[in-house]
């Protein structure tokens, strides 16, 4: 019996995939429950080394050095986007990077005012991730941007500018606010991991081209981060792996990137994270421990691992940083 979904032997064709309007979805995260930096109380949280990290961030920005903010999607899903946006606007972050999920939740909040579906029920009938507007508009943006040799993050921001009527909540979109403030927002995509890869119009060549351009931008920022700071919030695979490769490229090309400060923020408690451990310890396989906290600082600088919920760590970082350094000239031009 002929399978109508197979046009090339051994490969499923996506043209018959059914999509659904996002209006029928229940969202677990909405604009209404996002935190407001100037209003919401700051939770109690502190750890050894946190004040020193803040001081190093202050020094880096006072001296015009880079502060790169890497994150997983739970920063957005925890309603913390406005903290990141405020730090961008104040000139305290010079580069944003994330995985594909970050871009999707950010994009959905911008047009839909809500994001994050109930996966356990949606996966049962194959409706998980099959949202027409998210998949179509993001793929359109990426394909149009790639045709103009734009990066992934810039492609999405330019698309919003071209269709402002579709995005009533764009002021709460991290990558859009980064674009408006001349801060690179780069997204590093693993093909097959994101819901927009399920859409009938997906073009993996365009996604690869746009994300590849973003990697070149990211490597440029990393090459300029001597005496700078790299922060990673919850991106345990993409964030850690992309950073290590970019750092190796920068050093291979002769850029001085040895006196750097790194910090990883996550829920996992690593204990003495600077102690040497072997293959028999499960923590050995936690990439940020090696790729962010320890290896990049083997010839100078310092790295930390801070254990805590993003709802604790990010508001506290924002409070202490803005108290010590209210604002600097924003954008990336001051450290290039």
CSV table of C-alpha atoms in Angstrom, one decimal:
chain,number,residue,atom,x,y,z
A,1,UNK,CA,0.0,0.0,0.0
A,2,UNK,CA,1.3,3.4,-1.0
A,3,UNK,CA,2.1,5.8,1.8
A,4,UNK,CA,1.1,9.3,0.8
A,5,UNK,CA,3.5,10.8,3.3
A,6,UNK,CA,6.6,9.2,1.7
A,7,UNK,CA,7.9,11.0,-1.4
A,8,UNK,CA,11.5,10.0,-0.9
A,9,UNK,CA,12.1,6.4,0.2
A,10,UNK,CA,12.9,6.2,3.9
A,11,UNK,CA,11.9,9.8,4.6
A,12,UNK,CA,8.6,11.3,5.9
A,13,UNK,CA,7.3,14.3,3.9
A,14,UNK,CA,5.9,17.1,6.1
A,15,UNK,CA,3.4,18.6,3.6
A,16,UNK,CA,0.4,16.8,5.1
A,17,UNK,CA,1.1,17.8,8.8
A,18,UNK,CA,-2.0,19.4,10.3
A,19,UNK,CA,-1.6,22.6,12.2
A,20,UNK,CA,-4.0,24.4,14.5
A,21,UNK,CA,-4.7,28.1,15.4
A,22,UNK,CA,-2.8,29.1,18.6
A,23,UNK,CA,-6.0,30.7,19.9
A,24,UNK,CA,-7.3,27.2,20.8
A,25,UNK,CA,-4.3,26.5,23.1
A,26,UNK,CA,-4.2,27.0,26.8
A,27,UNK,CA,-1.0,28.9,27.7
A,28,UNK,CA,0.8,28.2,31.0
A,29,UNK,CA,2.8,31.5,30.8
A,30,UNK,CA,1.2,34.8,29.9
A,31,UNK,CA,2.2,38.5,29.8
A,32,UNK,CA,-0.1,39.0,32.9
A,33,UNK,CA,2.1,36.9,35.1
A,34,UNK,CA,5.5,38.3,34.1
A,35,UNK,CA,7.6,39.8,36.8
A,36,UNK,CA,8.0,43.6,36.9
A,37,UNK,CA,11.5,44.7,38.1
A,38,UNK,CA,10.4,48.0,39.6
A,39,UNK,CA,7.5,46.5,41.5
A,40,UNK,CA,8.0,42.9,42.5
A,41,UNK,CA,9.8,42.1,45.8
A,42,UNK,CA,13.3,40.6,45.5
A,43,UNK,CA,13.4,37.1,47.1
A,44,UNK,CA,16.1,36.2,49.6
A,45,UNK,CA,19.0,34.5,48.0
A,46,UNK,CA,22.8,34.7,48.3
A,47,UNK,CA,25.8,32.5,47.8
A,48,UNK,CA,29.6,32.8,48.3
A,49,UNK,CA,31.2,34.6,45.5
A,50,UNK,CA,28.0,36.3,44.2
A,51,UNK,CA,29.2,39.8,45.4
A,52,UNK,CA,32.5,39.2,43.7
A,53,UNK,CA,30.8,38.3,40.5
A,54,UNK,CA,28.8,41.5,40.6
A,55,UNK,CA,31.9,43.5,41.2
A,56,UNK,CA,33.5,41.9,38.2
A,57,UNK,CA,30.5,42.7,36.0
A,58,UNK,CA,30.6,46.3,37.2
A,59,UNK,CA,34.3,46.5,36.4
A,60,UNK,CA,33.8,44.9,33.0
A,61,UNK,CA,31.1,47.4,31.9
A,62,UNK,CA,33.0,50.4,33.4
A,63,UNK,CA,35.9,49.4,31.2
A,64,UNK,CA,33.8,48.8,28.1
A,65,UNK,CA,34.2,45.0,28.2
A,66,UNK,CA,31.7,42.4,27.1
A,67,UNK,CA,29.0,40.8,29.3
A,68,UNK,CA,27.5,37.9,27.4
A,69,UNK,CA,24.2,36.5,28.7
A,70,UNK,CA,23.4,32.9,27.7
A,71,UNK,CA,20.2,31.3,28.7
A,72,UNK,CA,17.7,28.4,28.3
A,73,UNK,CA,14.0,28.9,27.8
A,74,UNK,CA,13.0,28.7,31.4
A,75,UNK,CA,14.2,32.2,32.0
A,76,UNK,CA,11.3,33.3,29.8
A,77,UNK,CA,8.9,30.6,31.0
A,78,UNK,CA,9.5,31.8,34.6
A,79,UNK,CA,8.3,35.3,33.6
A,80,UNK,CA,11.7,37.0,33.9
A,81,UNK,CA,12.0,38.6,30.5
A,82,UNK,CA,11.6,42.1,31.7
A,83,UNK,CA,14.7,41.8,34.0
A,84,UNK,CA,16.8,40.8,31.0
A,85,UNK,CA,15.3,43.6,28.9
A,86,UNK,CA,16.0,46.2,31.6
A,87,UNK,CA,19.6,45.1,31.8
A,88,UNK,CA,19.9,45.4,28.0
A,89,UNK,CA,18.4,48.9,28.0
A,90,UNK,CA,20.8,50.0,30.8
A,91,UNK,CA,23.8,48.8,28.8
A,92,UNK,CA,24.7,46.1,31.3
A,93,UNK,CA,24.4,43.2,28.8
A,94,UNK,CA,26.3,43.3,25.5
A,95,UNK,CA,25.2,40.0,23.9
A,96,UNK,CA,22.2,37.7,24.3
A,97,UNK,CA,22.4,34.1,23.2
A,98,UNK,CA,20.0,31.2,23.6
A,99,UNK,CA,18.7,28.0,22.1
A,100,UNK,CA,15.7,27.6,19.7
A,101,UNK,CA,13.2,27.3,22.5
A,102,UNK,CA,14.2,30.7,23.8
A,103,UNK,CA,13.4,32.3,20.5
A,104,UNK,CA,10.0,30.5,20.3
A,105,UNK,CA,8.7,31.4,23.7
A,106,UNK,CA,9.9,35.0,23.1
A,107,UNK,CA,8.2,35.2,19.7
A,108,UNK,CA,5.0,33.7,21.0
A,109,UNK,CA,4.8,36.2,23.9
A,110,UNK,CA,5.3,39.0,21.4
A,111,UNK,CA,2.3,38.0,19.2
A,112,UNK,CA,0.1,35.9,21.4
A,113,UNK,CA,0.7,37.3,24.9
A,114,UNK,CA,1.1,33.7,26.1
A,115,UNK,CA,3.3,30.7,25.6
A,116,UNK,CA,4.1,27.2,26.9
A,117,UNK,CA,1.5,24.5,26.2
A,118,UNK,CA,0.5,21.5,28.2
A,119,UNK,CA,2.8,18.9,26.6
A,120,UNK,CA,1.7,15.7,28.4
A,121,UNK,CA,-1.8,16.0,27.0
A,122,UNK,CA,-0.9,17.4,23.6
A,123,UNK,CA,1.6,14.7,22.7
A,124,UNK,CA,-1.1,12.1,23.0
A,125,UNK,CA,-2.9,13.1,19.8
A,126,UNK,CA,0.0,14.6,17.9
A,127,UNK,CA,-1.1,18.2,18.3
A,128,UNK,CA,2.0,19.1,20.4
A,129,UNK,CA,3.8,22.0,18.8
A,130,UNK,CA,1.5,22.1,15.7
A,131,UNK,CA,0.6,25.8,16.1
A,132,UNK,CA,0.0,27.5,12.8
A,133,UNK,CA,1.0,31.1,13.6
A,134,UNK,CA,4.2,30.2,15.5
A,135,UNK,CA,5.4,27.8,12.9
A,136,UNK,CA,4.5,29.8,9.8
A,137,UNK,CA,5.5,33.2,10.9
A,138,UNK,CA,8.8,32.1,12.5
A,139,UNK,CA,9.7,30.0,9.4
A,140,UNK,CA,8.8,32.9,7.1
A,141,UNK,CA,10.9,35.2,9.2
A,142,UNK,CA,13.9,32.9,9.1
A,143,UNK,CA,13.6,32.1,5.4
A,144,UNK,CA,13.2,35.8,4.5
A,145,UNK,CA,16.2,36.8,6.7
A,146,UNK,CA,18.4,34.0,5.4
A,147,UNK,CA,17.8,35.1,1.9
A,148,UNK,CA,19.2,38.5,2.9
A,149,UNK,CA,22.0,36.9,4.9
A,150,UNK,CA,20.6,37.9,8.3
A,151,UNK,CA,21.2,35.9,11.4
A,152,UNK,CA,18.4,34.0,13.1
A,153,UNK,CA,17.8,36.5,15.9
A,154,UNK,CA,17.9,39.5,13.6
A,155,UNK,CA,15.6,37.8,11.1
A,156,UNK,CA,12.9,37.4,13.8
A,157,UNK,CA,13.3,41.0,14.9
A,158,UNK,CA,13.1,42.4,11.4
A,159,UNK,CA,10.0,40.4,10.8
A,160,UNK,CA,8.3,41.9,13.8
A,161,UNK,CA,9.2,45.4,12.5
A,162,UNK,CA,7.7,44.5,9.1
A,163,UNK,CA,4.4,43.2,10.7
A,164,UNK,CA,3.9,45.3,13.9
A,165,UNK,CA,0.1,44.7,13.8
A,166,UNK,CA,0.8,41.0,14.6
A,167,UNK,CA,2.9,41.7,17.6
A,168,UNK,CA,1.1,43.8,20.2
A,169,UNK,CA,3.4,42.6,23.0
A,170,UNK,CA,6.7,43.2,21.3
A,171,UNK,CA,7.9,45.5,24.1
A,172,UNK,CA,8.3,42.4,26.2
A,173,UNK,CA,10.2,40.4,23.6
A,174,UNK,CA,13.9,40.0,24.5
A,175,UNK,CA,15.3,39.5,21.1
A,176,UNK,CA,13.3,42.5,19.7
A,177,UNK,CA,14.5,44.8,22.5
A,178,UNK,CA,18.0,43.6,22.0
A,179,UNK,CA,17.7,44.5,18.3
A,180,UNK,CA,16.3,47.9,19.1
A,181,UNK,CA,19.2,48.6,21.5
A,182,UNK,CA,22.0,47.4,19.1
A,183,UNK,CA,22.7,44.3,21.2
A,184,UNK,CA,23.2,41.1,19.2
A,185,UNK,CA,20.7,38.3,20.0
A,186,UNK,CA,21.9,35.0,18.6
A,187,UNK,CA,20.2,31.6,18.6
A,188,UNK,CA,22.0,28.3,18.2
A,189,UNK,CA,19.8,25.7,16.8
A,190,UNK,CA,19.9,21.9,17.0
A,191,UNK,CA,17.8,20.7,14.1
A,192,UNK,CA,14.7,18.7,15.1
A,193,UNK,CA,14.5,20.1,18.7
A,194,UNK,CA,12.0,22.9,18.1
A,195,UNK,CA,8.3,23.0,17.4
A,196,UNK,CA,8.8,25.1,14.3
A,197,UNK,CA,10.7,22.2,12.8
A,198,UNK,CA,7.4,20.4,12.6
A,199,UNK,CA,5.7,22.9,10.4
A,200,UNK,CA,4.9,22.0,6.7
A,201,UNK,CA,6.9,25.0,5.4
A,202,UNK,CA,10.0,24.4,7.4
A,203,UNK,CA,13.3,24.9,5.5
A,204,UNK,CA,16.2,23.4,7.3
A,205,UNK,CA,18.7,25.0,4.9
A,206,UNK,CA,17.4,28.5,5.9
A,207,UNK,CA,17.5,27.6,9.6
A,208,UNK,CA,21.0,26.3,9.3
A,209,UNK,CA,22.2,29.4,7.4
A,210,UNK,CA,20.6,31.9,9.8
A,211,UNK,CA,21.9,30.1,12.9
A,212,UNK,CA,25.3,29.7,11.3
A,213,UNK,CA,25.5,33.5,10.8
A,214,UNK,CA,24.5,33.9,14.5
A,215,UNK,CA,27.4,31.6,15.5
A,216,UNK,CA,29.8,33.8,13.6
A,217,UNK,CA,28.4,36.8,15.5
A,218,UNK,CA,28.7,35.0,18.7
A,219,UNK,CA,32.3,34.0,18.1
A,220,UNK,CA,33.1,37.7,17.4
A,221,UNK,CA,31.6,38.7,20.8
A,222,UNK,CA,33.5,35.9,22.6
A,223,UNK,CA,36.8,37.0,20.8
A,224,UNK,CA,36.3,40.4,22.4
A,225,UNK,CA,35.6,39.3,26.0
A,226,UNK,CA,39.1,39.4,27.6
A,227,UNK,CA,38.4,41.0,31.1
A,228,UNK,CA,34.7,40.4,30.3
A,229,UNK,CA,32.0,38.2,31.8
A,230,UNK,CA,30.1,35.2,30.5
A,231,UNK,CA,26.8,34.2,32.3
A,232,UNK,CA,24.8,31.1,31.6
A,233,UNK,CA,21.3,30.6,33.0
A,234,UNK,CA,20.1,27.0,32.7
A,235,UNK,CA,21.3,26.1,29.2
A,236,UNK,CA,23.0,22.9,30.2
A,237,UNK,CA,23.8,21.6,26.7
A,238,UNK,CA,23.6,24.2,23.9
A,239,UNK,CA,24.9,27.1,26.1
A,240,UNK,CA,27.8,25.2,27.4
A,241,UNK,CA,28.8,23.6,24.1
A,242,UNK,CA,28.5,26.6,21.9
A,243,UNK,CA,30.6,28.7,24.3
A,244,UNK,CA,33.4,26.2,24.5
A,245,UNK,CA,33.6,26.0,20.7
A,246,UNK,CA,33.5,29.8,20.3
A,247,UNK,CA,36.2,30.2,22.9
A,248,UNK,CA,38.4,27.7,21.1
A,249,UNK,CA,37.9,29.5,17.8
A,250,UNK,CA,38.8,32.9,19.4
A,251,UNK,CA,42.0,31.5,20.9
A,252,UNK,CA,42.9,29.6,17.8
A,253,UNK,CA,42.8,33.0,15.9
A,254,UNK,CA,45.0,34.6,18.4
A,255,UNK,CA,42.6,36.7,20.4
A,256,UNK,CA,43.4,37.3,24.1
A,257,UNK,CA,40.5,35.6,26.0
A,258,UNK,CA,42.2,34.2,29.1
A,259,UNK,CA,41.3,36.8,31.8
A,260,UNK,CA,37.6,36.1,31.7
A,261,UNK,CA,34.9,35.6,34.4
A,262,UNK,CA,32.3,32.9,34.0
A,263,UNK,CA,29.3,32.0,36.0
A,264,UNK,CA,26.7,29.2,35.6
A,265,UNK,CA,23.3,29.4,37.3
A,266,UNK,CA,21.2,26.3,37.6
A,267,UNK,CA,19.2,24.2,40.0
A,268,UNK,CA,21.7,21.4,40.3
A,269,UNK,CA,23.9,21.4,43.4
A,270,UNK,CA,27.5,20.4,42.3
A,271,UNK,CA,29.0,20.6,45.8
A,272,UNK,CA,32.7,21.5,45.5
A,273,UNK,CA,32.5,22.2,41.8
A,274,UNK,CA,36.2,23.2,41.5
A,275,UNK,CA,37.4,19.8,42.7
A,276,UNK,CA,38.8,17.3,40.2
A,277,UNK,CA,36.4,14.5,39.5
A,278,UNK,CA,36.5,11.3,37.4
A,279,UNK,CA,34.3,9.5,34.9
A,280,UNK,CA,32.6,7.6,37.8
A,281,UNK,CA,31.1,10.8,39.1
A,282,UNK,CA,27.8,11.8,37.3
A,283,UNK,CA,28.6,15.5,37.8
A,284,UNK,CA,31.5,14.9,35.4
A,285,UNK,CA,29.0,14.7,32.6
A,286,UNK,CA,27.3,18.0,33.4
A,287,UNK,CA,28.7,20.2,30.7
A,288,UNK,CA,28.6,23.6,32.3
A,289,UNK,CA,30.8,22.4,35.1
A,290,UNK,CA,33.6,21.7,32.6
A,291,UNK,CA,32.8,24.0,29.7
A,292,UNK,CA,31.8,27.2,31.6
A,293,UNK,CA,33.0,27.1,35.2
A,294,UNK,CA,36.4,25.4,35.0
A,295,UNK,CA,38.1,24.9,31.7
A,296,UNK,CA,37.8,28.4,30.3
A,297,UNK,CA,39.6,29.8,33.4
A,298,UNK,CA,42.5,27.4,33.5
A,299,UNK,CA,44.9,30.2,32.4
A,300,UNK,CA,43.4,33.2,34.2
A,301,UNK,CA,40.1,34.6,35.4
A,302,UNK,CA,37.6,32.8,37.6
A,303,UNK,CA,34.4,30.7,37.3
A,304,UNK,CA,31.5,30.0,39.6
A,305,UNK,CA,28.5,27.8,39.8
A,306,UNK,CA,25.5,29.2,41.6
A,307,UNK,CA,22.7,27.0,42.7
A,308,UNK,CA,19.2,28.5,42.7
A,309,UNK,CA,15.9,29.0,41.0
A,310,UNK,CA,16.0,31.7,38.2
A,311,UNK,CA,13.2,33.5,40.1
A,312,UNK,CA,15.8,34.0,42.9
A,313,UNK,CA,19.0,34.5,41.1
A,314,UNK,CA,18.0,36.9,38.3
A,315,UNK,CA,16.1,39.4,40.4
A,316,UNK,CA,19.0,39.5,42.9
A,317,UNK,CA,21.6,39.9,40.1
A,318,UNK,CA,19.5,42.7,38.7
A,319,UNK,CA,19.1,44.5,42.1
A,320,UNK,CA,22.8,44.4,43.0
A,321,UNK,CA,24.1,45.2,39.6
A,322,UNK,CA,21.8,48.2,39.0
A,323,UNK,CA,22.5,49.5,42.5
A,324,UNK,CA,26.2,49.6,41.8
A,325,UNK,CA,26.1,50.6,38.1
A,326,UNK,CA,22.7,52.2,37.3
A,327,UNK,CA,23.5,52.7,33.6
A,328,UNK,CA,26.2,52.8,31.0
A,329,UNK,CA,26.3,53.7,27.3
A,330,UNK,CA,24.2,50.9,25.9
A,331,UNK,CA,24.9,48.7,22.9
A,332,UNK,CA,28.0,46.9,21.8
A,333,UNK,CA,29.8,49.7,20.0
A,334,UNK,CA,31.7,50.7,23.2
A,335,UNK,CA,33.7,47.5,23.4
A,336,UNK,CA,34.3,46.7,19.8
